[in-house]
Coordinates of C-alpha atoms and ligand atoms in Angstrom, one line a residue:
X1 CA -9.0 -24.7 5.5
X2 CA -5.6 -26.2 6.1
X3 CA -2.4 -26.1 3.9
X4 CA -0.6 -29.4 3.3
X5 CA 1.5 -30.3 6.3
X6 CA 5.2 -29.3 6.1
X7 CA 8.2 -28.6 8.3
X8 CA 8.2 -25.2 10.0
X9 CA 6.3 -23.0 12.4
X10 CA 2.5 -23.7 12.7
X11 CA 0.5 -20.5 12.4
X12 CA -3.0 -19.4 11.4
X13 CA -4.6 -16.6 9.5
X14 CA -7.6 -15.7 7.4
X15 CA -7.8 -16.8 3.7
X16 CA -10.1 -16.7 0.8
X17 CA -10.4 -19.9 -1.4
X18 CA -11.8 -18.2 -4.6
X19 CA -12.8 -14.8 -6.1
X20 CA -16.2 -14.8 -4.5
X21 CA -15.4 -16.6 -1.3
X22 CA -15.5 -15.0 2.2
X23 CA -12.7 -15.1 4.6
X24 CA -12.2 -18.3 6.7
X25 CA -9.7 -19.3 9.3
X26 CA -6.6 -21.0 7.6
X27 CA -3.9 -23.0 9.3
X28 CA -0.5 -23.2 7.6
X29 CA 3.3 -23.2 8.2
X30 CA 5.9 -20.5 8.1
X31 CA 9.5 -21.7 7.5
X32 CA 11.7 -22.3 10.5
X33 CA 13.8 -19.3 11.6
X34 CA 17.0 -19.4 9.6
X35 CA 20.3 -17.8 10.6
X36 CA 19.3 -14.4 9.0
X37 CA 15.6 -14.6 9.7
X38 CA 13.4 -13.0 12.3
X39 CA 10.0 -14.3 13.6
X40 CA 7.4 -11.6 13.9
X41 CA 4.2 -11.9 16.0
X42 CA 1.9 -9.7 13.9
X43 CA 0.1 -7.0 15.8
X44 CA -1.7 -5.1 13.0
X45 CA -2.4 -5.6 9.3
X46 CA -3.9 -2.9 7.1
X47 CA -6.4 -3.6 4.4
X48 CA -5.2 -2.2 1.1
X49 CA -7.4 -2.0 -2.0
X50 CA -4.8 -4.1 -3.7
X51 CA -5.7 -6.9 -1.3
X52 CA -9.3 -6.6 -2.6
X53 CA -8.2 -6.6 -6.3
X54 CA -6.1 -9.7 -5.7
X55 CA -8.5 -11.6 -3.4
X56 CA -11.2 -11.1 -6.0
X57 CA -8.9 -11.9 -8.9
X58 CA -9.5 -8.5 -10.5
X59 CA -5.9 -8.4 -11.7
X60 CA -6.1 -11.9 -13.4
X61 CA -4.0 -10.9 -16.5
X62 CA -1.2 -9.2 -14.5
X63 CA -1.1 -11.1 -11.1
X64 CA -3.4 -14.1 -11.2
X65 CA -4.8 -15.1 -7.8
X66 CA -3.2 -18.0 -6.1
X67 CA -5.7 -19.7 -3.6
X68 CA -6.0 -20.1 -0.7
X69 CA -4.8 -16.5 -0.4
X70 CA -3.9 -14.8 2.9
X71 CA -3.7 -11.1 1.9
X72 CA -2.0 -8.3 3.8
X73 CA 1.2 -6.3 3.0
X74 CA 0.8 -3.5 5.6
X75 CA 2.2 -5.4 8.6
X76 CA 3.5 -4.3 12.0
X77 CA 4.6 -6.7 14.7
X78 CA 6.9 -7.6 17.5
X79 CA 10.1 -9.6 16.9
X80 CA 9.9 -12.8 19.1
X81 CA 12.8 -14.8 17.7
X82 CA 16.0 -13.9 15.8
X83 CA 18.4 -16.2 13.9
X84 CA 22.1 -16.6 14.9
X85 CA 23.4 -14.1 12.3
X86 CA 20.7 -11.4 12.8
X87 CA 22.3 -8.0 13.4
X88 CA 19.5 -5.4 12.9
X89 CA 16.8 -6.7 15.3
X90 CA 16.6 -8.2 18.8
X91 CA 13.7 -9.9 20.5
X92 CA 11.1 -7.3 21.5
X93 CA 11.8 -4.9 18.7
X94 CA 9.0 -3.6 16.5
X95 CA 9.3 -4.5 12.8
X96 CA 7.4 -3.8 9.7
X97 CA 6.8 -5.8 6.5
X98 CA 5.6 -4.1 3.3
X99 CA 4.8 -5.5 -0.2
X100 CA 7.8 -7.7 -0.8
X101 CA 9.9 -10.1 1.3
X102 CA 12.8 -11.0 -0.9
X103 CA 14.4 -10.3 -4.3
X104 CA 17.3 -11.5 -6.4
X105 CA 19.7 -9.1 -4.5
X106 CA 22.2 -8.8 -7.4
X107 CA 20.4 -7.2 -10.4
X108 CA 20.8 -3.5 -11.1
X109 CA 17.5 -2.7 -9.5
X110 CA 18.3 -4.6 -6.3
X111 CA 21.8 -3.1 -6.3
X112 CA 20.2 0.4 -6.2
X113 CA 17.6 -0.4 -3.5
X114 CA 14.8 -0.8 -6.0
X115 CA 14.0 -4.3 -5.1
X116 CA 10.3 -3.8 -6.2
X117 CA 11.7 -3.5 -9.7
X118 CA 13.9 -6.6 -9.4
X119 CA 14.7 -7.9 -12.9
X120 CA 13.7 -11.4 -11.7
X121 CA 10.6 -10.2 -10.1
X122 CA 10.6 -9.7 -6.3
X123 CA 8.9 -12.1 -3.9
X124 CA 5.7 -10.4 -3.0
X125 CA 4.5 -10.7 0.6
X126 CA 1.4 -12.7 -0.5
X127 CA -0.1 -14.0 -3.7
X128 CA 3.3 -14.8 -5.0
X129 CA 6.2 -17.2 -4.3
X130 CA 9.5 -17.0 -2.5
X131 CA 12.5 -16.6 -4.9
X132 CA 12.5 -20.4 -5.3
X133 CA 9.4 -19.7 -7.4
X134 CA 7.7 -22.6 -5.7
X135 CA 6.9 -21.9 -2.1
X136 CA 3.8 -19.8 -1.9
X137 CA 3.8 -16.6 0.2
X138 CA 1.0 -15.8 2.7
X139 CA 0.4 -12.3 3.9
X140 CA -0.3 -10.4 7.1
X141 CA -3.8 -11.4 7.9
X142 CA -2.1 -13.9 10.1
X143 CA -0.5 -14.4 13.5
X144 CA 3.2 -14.8 12.4
X145 CA 5.6 -14.0 9.6
X146 CA 9.2 -15.3 9.1
X147 CA 11.3 -13.0 7.0
X148 CA 15.0 -12.3 6.3
X149 CA 16.0 -9.4 8.4
X150 CA 17.3 -7.6 5.3
X151 CA 13.7 -7.2 4.1
X152 CA 12.1 -6.2 7.4
X153 CA 11.8 -2.5 8.4
X154 CA 12.7 -0.9 11.7
X155 CA 9.7 0.8 13.2
X156 CA 10.7 3.4 15.8
X157 CA 7.2 4.8 16.5
X158 CA 6.0 5.0 20.1
X159 CA 2.6 4.1 21.5
X160 CA -0.3 2.9 19.4
X161 CA 1.1 1.2 16.3
X162 CA -2.2 0.5 14.5
X163 CA -1.9 3.7 12.4
X164 CA 1.7 2.8 11.5
X165 CA 0.8 -0.5 9.6
X166 CA -0.8 1.3 6.6
X167 CA 2.5 3.3 6.1
X168 CA 4.0 0.0 4.8
X169 CA 2.0 0.3 1.5
X170 CA -0.3 3.4 1.5
X171 CA 2.5 5.5 3.0
X172 CA 5.4 4.4 0.7
X173 CA 3.3 4.3 -2.5
X174 CA 2.4 8.0 -2.1
X175 CA 5.7 9.1 -0.5
X176 CA 7.8 7.7 -3.3
X177 CA 6.3 9.6 -6.3
X178 CA 6.0 12.8 -4.2
X179 CA 9.7 12.6 -3.5
X180 CA 10.7 11.5 -7.0
X181 CA 8.9 14.5 -8.6
X182 CA 10.3 17.0 -6.2
X183 CA 7.0 18.0 -4.5
X184 CA 7.8 20.8 -1.9
X185 CA 7.1 24.4 -0.9
X186 CA 5.7 26.6 -3.7
X187 CA 4.1 23.6 -5.5
X188 CA 0.4 23.1 -6.1
X189 CA -0.4 19.4 -5.8
X190 CA -3.7 17.6 -6.6
X191 CA -4.6 14.3 -4.9
X192 CA -7.3 12.3 -6.7
X193 CA -9.4 10.0 -4.5
X194 CA -9.5 10.4 -0.7
X195 CA -9.1 6.7 0.4
X196 CA -6.2 4.9 2.0
X197 CA -3.6 6.1 -0.3
X198 CA -5.2 9.5 -0.9
X199 CA -5.4 10.5 2.7
X200 CA -1.7 9.5 3.2
X201 CA -0.8 11.6 0.2
X202 CA -2.5 14.6 1.6
X203 CA -0.6 14.3 4.9
X204 CA 2.7 13.7 3.2
X205 CA 2.4 16.4 0.6
X206 CA 1.5 18.9 3.3
X207 CA 4.5 17.8 5.4
X208 CA 6.7 18.3 2.4
X209 CA 5.4 21.9 2.2
X210 CA 3.1 21.8 -0.8
X211 CA -0.3 23.4 -1.3
X212 CA -2.8 20.5 -1.6
X213 CA -6.1 20.2 -3.5
X214 CA -8.2 17.1 -3.0
X215 CA -10.4 15.8 -5.9
X216 CA -13.1 13.5 -4.6
X217 CA -16.4 12.0 -5.7
X218 CA -17.6 12.0 -2.0
X219 CA -19.1 15.4 -0.9
X220 CA -19.1 14.1 2.7
X221 CA -15.3 13.9 2.8
X222 CA -14.7 17.7 2.5
X223 CA -14.3 18.5 6.2
X224 CA -12.1 15.4 6.7
X225 CA -9.9 16.5 3.7
X226 CA -9.4 19.9 5.4
X227 CA -8.7 18.3 8.8
X228 CA -6.1 16.1 7.0
X229 CA -4.4 19.3 5.7
X230 CA -6.0 20.0 2.3
X231 CA -6.1 23.6 1.3
X232 CA -8.9 23.1 -1.3
X233 CA -11.5 20.4 -2.0
X234 CA -13.0 19.9 -5.4
X235 CA -16.0 17.6 -6.0
X236 CA -14.9 15.9 -9.2
X237 CA -18.5 15.3 -10.3
X238 CA -19.0 19.1 -10.5
X239 CA -18.1 20.1 -14.1
X240 CA -17.9 23.8 -13.2
X241 CA -15.5 23.3 -10.4
X242 CA -13.4 21.0 -12.6
X243 CA -13.3 23.6 -15.4
X244 CA -12.2 26.2 -12.9
X245 CA -9.3 24.0 -11.8
X246 CA -7.9 23.8 -15.4
X247 CA -4.2 24.7 -15.6
X248 CA -3.8 25.4 -11.9
X249 CA -1.6 22.5 -10.6
X250 CA 2.1 21.5 -10.9
X251 CA 1.6 17.8 -9.9
X252 CA -1.3 15.4 -9.7
X253 CA -1.3 12.0 -8.0
X254 CA -4.2 9.7 -9.0
X255 CA -5.0 7.1 -6.3
X256 CA -8.4 6.0 -7.6
X257 CA -9.2 2.3 -7.5
X258 CA -12.0 2.2 -10.0
X259 CA -12.3 2.9 -13.8
X260 CA -12.6 6.7 -14.3
X261 CA -11.7 9.5 -16.8
X262 CA -8.2 10.8 -16.2
X263 CA -8.4 13.6 -18.7
X264 CA -9.9 16.3 -16.4
X265 CA -6.9 15.8 -14.1
X266 CA -4.3 16.1 -16.9
X267 CA -6.3 19.3 -17.8
X268 CA -5.8 20.6 -14.3
X269 CA -2.1 20.7 -14.8
X270 CA -0.3 23.8 -15.9
X271 CA 2.6 23.7 -18.4
X272 CA 5.4 21.2 -17.5
X273 CA 3.1 19.6 -15.0
X274 CA 3.3 15.9 -14.0
X275 CA 0.5 13.4 -13.6
X276 CA 1.4 10.2 -11.7
X277 CA -0.9 7.3 -11.5
X278 CA -0.7 4.8 -8.6
X279 CA -4.3 3.5 -8.6
X280 CA -4.7 0.3 -10.6
X281 CA -8.3 0.0 -11.9
X282 CA -9.2 -2.8 -14.3
X283 CA -9.8 -1.0 -17.6
X284 CA -7.0 0.9 -19.5
X285 CA -7.3 4.7 -19.4
X286 CA -7.8 6.7 -22.6
X287 CA -5.6 9.7 -23.1
X288 CA -5.3 12.0 -26.2
X289 CA -1.6 12.6 -27.0
X290 CA -2.3 16.3 -27.6
X291 CA -3.2 16.8 -23.9
X292 CA 0.4 16.0 -23.0
X293 CA 1.9 17.7 -26.0
X294 CA 0.1 21.0 -25.4
X295 CA 1.9 22.1 -22.3
X296 CA 4.8 19.6 -22.3
X297 CA 3.2 17.5 -19.6
X298 CA 4.5 14.2 -18.2
X299 CA 2.4 11.1 -17.6
X300 CA 4.1 8.6 -15.2
X301 CA 3.4 5.6 -13.0
X302 CA 4.9 4.5 -9.7
X303 CA 4.9 1.1 -7.8
X304 CA 5.3 1.2 -4.0
X305 CA 8.9 2.0 -3.2
X306 CA 12.2 0.2 -2.6
X307 CA 13.5 -0.9 0.8
X308 CA 15.8 2.1 1.6
X309 CA 13.1 4.5 0.6
X310 CA 10.5 2.7 2.7
X311 CA 12.8 3.0 5.7
X312 CA 13.3 6.7 4.9
X313 CA 9.5 7.2 4.7
X314 CA 9.0 5.5 8.1
X315 CA 11.6 7.8 9.6
X316 CA 10.0 10.8 7.9
X317 CA 6.6 9.9 9.3
X318 CA 8.0 9.3 12.8
X319 CA 9.7 12.7 12.6
X320 CA 6.5 14.5 11.4
X321 CA 4.1 12.5 13.7
X322 CA 2.3 11.1 10.6
X323 CA 0.3 7.9 10.9
X324 CA -2.8 6.7 9.0
X325 CA -6.4 7.5 10.2
X326 CA -7.7 4.0 10.8
X327 CA -10.7 2.0 11.9
X328 CA -9.6 -1.0 13.9
X329 CA -11.5 -4.2 13.2
X330 CA -11.7 -7.9 14.2
X331 CA -11.0 -10.6 11.5
X332 CA -14.7 -11.4 11.3
X333 CA -15.3 -7.9 9.9
X334 CA -12.8 -8.3 6.9
X335 CA -15.5 -9.1 4.3
X336 CA -17.6 -6.1 5.4
X337 CA -14.5 -3.9 5.4
X338 CA -13.8 -5.0 1.8
X339 CA -17.4 -4.0 0.8
X340 CA -17.1 -0.7 2.6
X341 CA -13.7 0.1 1.0
X342 CA -15.1 -0.6 -2.5
X343 CA -17.9 1.8 -1.7
X344 CA -15.3 4.4 -0.8
X345 CA -16.5 4.3 2.8
X346 CA -13.2 3.6 4.5
X347 CA -12.2 6.4 6.9
X348 CA -9.5 6.0 5.8
X349 CA -7.9 2.6 6.3
X350 CA -9.3 -0.6 7.9
X351 CA -6.7 -2.3 10.1
X352 CA -7.1 -5.8 11.5
X353 CA -6.3 -6.3 15.1
X354 CA -4.2 -9.4 14.7
X355 CA -2.7 -9.3 18.2
X356 CA -6.2 -10.1 19.7
X357 CA -7.4 -12.3 16.8
Ligands
NAP401 P1 -9.3 3.0 -1.4 O1 -9.0 3.2 0.0 O2 -10.5 2.2 -1.8 O3 -9.4 4.5 -2.1 C1 -9.7 4.7 -3.4 C2 -10.5 6.0 -3.5 O4 -10.8 6.1 -4.9 C3 -11.9 6.0 -2.9 O5 -11.8 6.3 -1.5 C4 -12.6 7.1 -3.6 O6 -12.2 8.4 -3.2 C5 -12.0 6.9 -5.0 N1 -13.0 6.2 -5.9 C6 -13.5 5.0 -5.6 N2 -14.3 4.6 -6.6 C7 -14.3 5.6 -7.5 C8 -14.9 5.8 -8.8 N3 -15.8 4.9 -9.3 N4 -14.7 7.0 -9.4 C9 -13.8 7.9 -8.9 N5 -13.2 7.7 -7.7 C10 -13.5 6.6 -7.0 O7 -8.1 2.3 -2.1 P2 -6.5 2.4 -1.8 O8 -6.1 1.3 -0.9 O9 -6.2 3.8 -1.5 O10 -5.9 2.0 -3.2 C11 -6.2 2.8 -4.4 C12 -5.7 2.2 -5.6 O11 -4.2 2.2 -5.6 C13 -6.1 0.7 -5.8 O12 -6.3 0.5 -7.2 C14 -4.8 0.0 -5.4 O13 -4.8 -1.3 -5.9 C15 -3.8 0.8 -5.9 N6 -2.5 0.7 -5.2 C16 -1.4 0.8 -6.0 C17 -0.1 0.8 -5.5 C18 1.1 1.0 -6.3 O14 2.2 0.6 -5.9 N7 0.9 1.7 -7.4 C19 0.0 0.5 -4.1 C20 -1.1 0.4 -3.3 C21 -2.4 0.5 -3.9 P3 -13.3 9.5 -3.1 O15 -14.4 9.0 -2.2 O16 -12.6 10.7 -2.5 O17 -13.8 9.8 -4.5
ZN402 ZN1 -1.1 -2.0 -0.9
ZN403 ZN1 16.9 -8.2 -8.4

């Protein structure tokens, strides 16, 4: 596949052309490096389940797929060129790109570092457009990205950077609600689903000082859960174990990617407990109002995190030595990695080796 010829920097990546298509090499152009832009040679790109939802057009009502689509919003790379007015980066630095690459910069959300809740809608890293609402964005399953330095993150990690890439989505998506709801020492926290987001949530909640329970449908993940830091592991398919968990937790973070019953997890909260959903399955969840009323419980959602908080999360992870547990793959394995992720068989994030692609 080839995108229509345009001015700019020729690059290549891997794209799907439809909801059932497999990944194919794709040649396209990034914009020329402007005065405030940096050019990044992408080293690693994580595979988030949101990539799968979008590539397969499973969010058609909310974010319809734009094809050809180059997914990837967990990006780490090396800066190889900087514009004349760039101050934050120099050539050779390591930079990260998360889920958005621009926003209106002036609305109340942008003014408060919540660019992901931009009133005009931010420019998503792929399957969206630049703020001109015309130029398509292509993601990190590619060799290069050109981005305004304001929206690129400083990565100060040393050594192997493959486990850092997933922090740019899985890391911030779990860090942000844990911070927002004050998770810390003395708190009992439940993490539902031990996948890419879930395993980061376990590491982060532990580093914040909480006692962590993992709810999983996969009995084979118990020992990994404990190695990741979980204090308890509950097989969510075991009704007795679920009944025993009732009323025991202060906070639950639901990271599940597929349709499932959320009521047992609301039930696991004690009075004044909070249930936050970050997983985005297709079907709406069903919840009886009484299950919130009885116990004054809160039901909330959370989308990734803003730019300042994403930088804070990267710095927190660097300080605590937190990275993602990954399986490094070549681009010809992306389709298989998608199928394995859907089967809950990622341990715990597939990361594409773009440097050697
Ligand atoms: P993932 O790696 O595939 O993990 C999802 C986990 O959910 C699986 O590992 C599995 O854990 C559990 N699961 C899968 N199928 C299930 C089923 N039928 N019933 C119950 N549990 C099931 O996905 P991810 O990358 O962590 O993403 C998780 C979800 O969050 C996706 O929907 C994604 O789009 C969404 N997301 C949201 C945001 C946001 O900003 N809110 C950001 C990123 C991703 P066990 O094997 O332990 O059961
Ligand atoms: Zn993601
Ligand atoms: Zn804005």
